[in-house]
Amino acid sequence: LWPDAVVLGAAGAGEFPHTAELAGRAMFRADDCHLVLSIDNDNAGRDAAIAALNLLDAVGVSRRLLEVSRLGEAFDATSAYASGWRP
């Protein structure tokens, strides 16, 4: 169904939980996959990650299939990627 990797982004922390939920629902149609959540390094990002985890729990995605990736000193995934970070 999906290629080796799919990168999804959210237009702000408010959309992050919903994007994660959609990815989680799609995981049920894919074999041998996991989901990496890269959160922004601020309060809104951390709150969005908690909300995303709650939605993923609600749709039945096992925590064993999830990884929360820290971005180091970068503010968001875009700046982290530009600095050489990779999940």
Short mmCIF file of C-alpha atoms in Angstrom, two decimals:
data_model
loop_
_atom_site.label_atom_id
_atom_site.label_comp_id
_atom_site.label_asym_id
_atom_site.label_seq_id
_atom_site.Cartn_x
_atom_site.Cartn_y
_atom_site.Cartn_z
CA LEU A 1 0.00 0.00 0.00
CA TRP A 2 2.69 2.51 1.00
CA PRO A 3 6.26 2.74 -0.22
CA ASP A 4 9.13 2.30 2.23
CA ALA A 5 8.49 5.66 3.86
CA VAL A 6 5.84 8.32 3.82
CA VAL A 7 6.43 11.76 5.30
CA LEU A 8 3.36 13.64 6.44
CA GLY A 9 3.36 17.14 7.81
CA ALA A 10 0.86 19.20 9.70
CA ALA A 11 0.14 22.88 9.18
CA GLY A 12 0.80 23.78 12.79
CA ALA A 13 0.52 22.02 16.12
CA GLY A 14 -3.28 22.16 16.00
CA GLU A 15 -3.36 19.84 12.98
CA PHE A 16 -0.64 17.46 14.22
CA PRO A 17 -2.93 15.13 16.21
CA HIS A 18 -5.33 14.74 13.29
CA THR A 19 -2.50 14.02 10.85
CA ALA A 20 -1.14 11.37 13.23
CA GLU A 21 -4.61 9.86 13.59
CA LEU A 22 -5.04 9.58 9.82
CA ALA A 23 -1.63 7.92 9.55
CA GLY A 24 -2.55 5.56 12.37
CA ARG A 25 -5.77 4.53 10.65
CA ALA A 26 -3.85 3.86 7.42
CA MET A 27 -1.37 1.65 9.30
CA PHE A 28 -4.04 -1.01 9.63
CA ARG A 29 -3.95 -1.43 5.85
CA ALA A 30 -0.16 -1.73 5.67
CA ASP A 31 2.11 -4.59 6.65
CA ASP A 32 5.10 -4.32 8.98
CA CYS A 33 5.06 -0.58 9.59
CA HIS A 34 5.64 1.85 12.40
CA LEU A 35 4.99 5.53 12.94
CA VAL A 36 7.62 8.07 13.91
CA LEU A 37 6.25 11.24 15.49
CA SER A 38 8.57 14.25 15.32
CA ILE A 39 7.34 16.97 17.60
CA ASP A 40 8.18 20.66 17.71
CA ASN A 41 10.37 21.66 20.61
CA ASP A 42 7.87 23.92 22.39
CA ASN A 43 4.81 23.68 24.63
CA ALA A 44 2.39 23.58 21.70
CA GLY A 45 4.38 20.76 20.12
CA ARG A 46 4.45 18.74 23.31
CA ASP A 47 0.72 19.27 23.86
CA ALA A 48 0.05 18.23 20.26
CA ALA A 49 2.11 15.07 20.74
CA ILE A 50 0.08 14.11 23.81
CA ALA A 51 -3.15 14.71 21.90
CA ALA A 52 -1.80 12.65 18.98
CA LEU A 53 -0.91 9.75 21.27
CA ASN A 54 -4.41 9.86 22.78
CA LEU A 55 -6.02 9.75 19.32
CA LEU A 56 -3.73 6.90 18.24
CA ASP A 57 -4.70 5.00 21.37
CA ALA A 58 -8.37 5.59 20.55
CA VAL A 59 -8.01 4.09 17.05
CA GLY A 60 -6.13 1.10 18.46
CA VAL A 61 -2.56 1.71 17.30
CA SER A 62 -0.18 -0.20 19.54
CA ARG A 63 2.44 1.90 21.32
CA ARG A 64 4.97 -0.73 20.21
CA LEU A 65 4.55 0.62 16.67
CA LEU A 66 5.23 4.22 17.68
CA GLU A 67 8.43 6.16 18.13
CA VAL A 68 8.65 9.75 19.31
CA SER A 69 11.69 11.37 17.76
CA ARG A 70 13.38 14.28 19.46
CA LEU A 71 14.61 17.06 17.22
CA GLY A 72 17.46 18.21 19.42
CA GLU A 73 17.86 21.96 19.53
CA ALA A 74 15.82 22.56 16.38
CA PHE A 75 12.49 24.31 16.74
CA ASP A 76 10.64 22.12 14.23
CA ALA A 77 11.15 19.23 11.81
CA THR A 78 11.96 21.48 8.86
CA SER A 79 14.83 23.23 10.62
CA ALA A 80 16.01 19.93 12.13
CA TYR A 81 16.12 18.31 8.70
CA ALA A 82 18.01 21.28 7.27
CA SER A 83 20.54 20.83 10.09
CA GLY A 84 21.11 17.17 9.20
CA TRP A 85 18.67 15.42 11.55
CA ARG A 86 17.10 12.23 10.21
CA PRO A 87 14.51 9.98 11.88
#
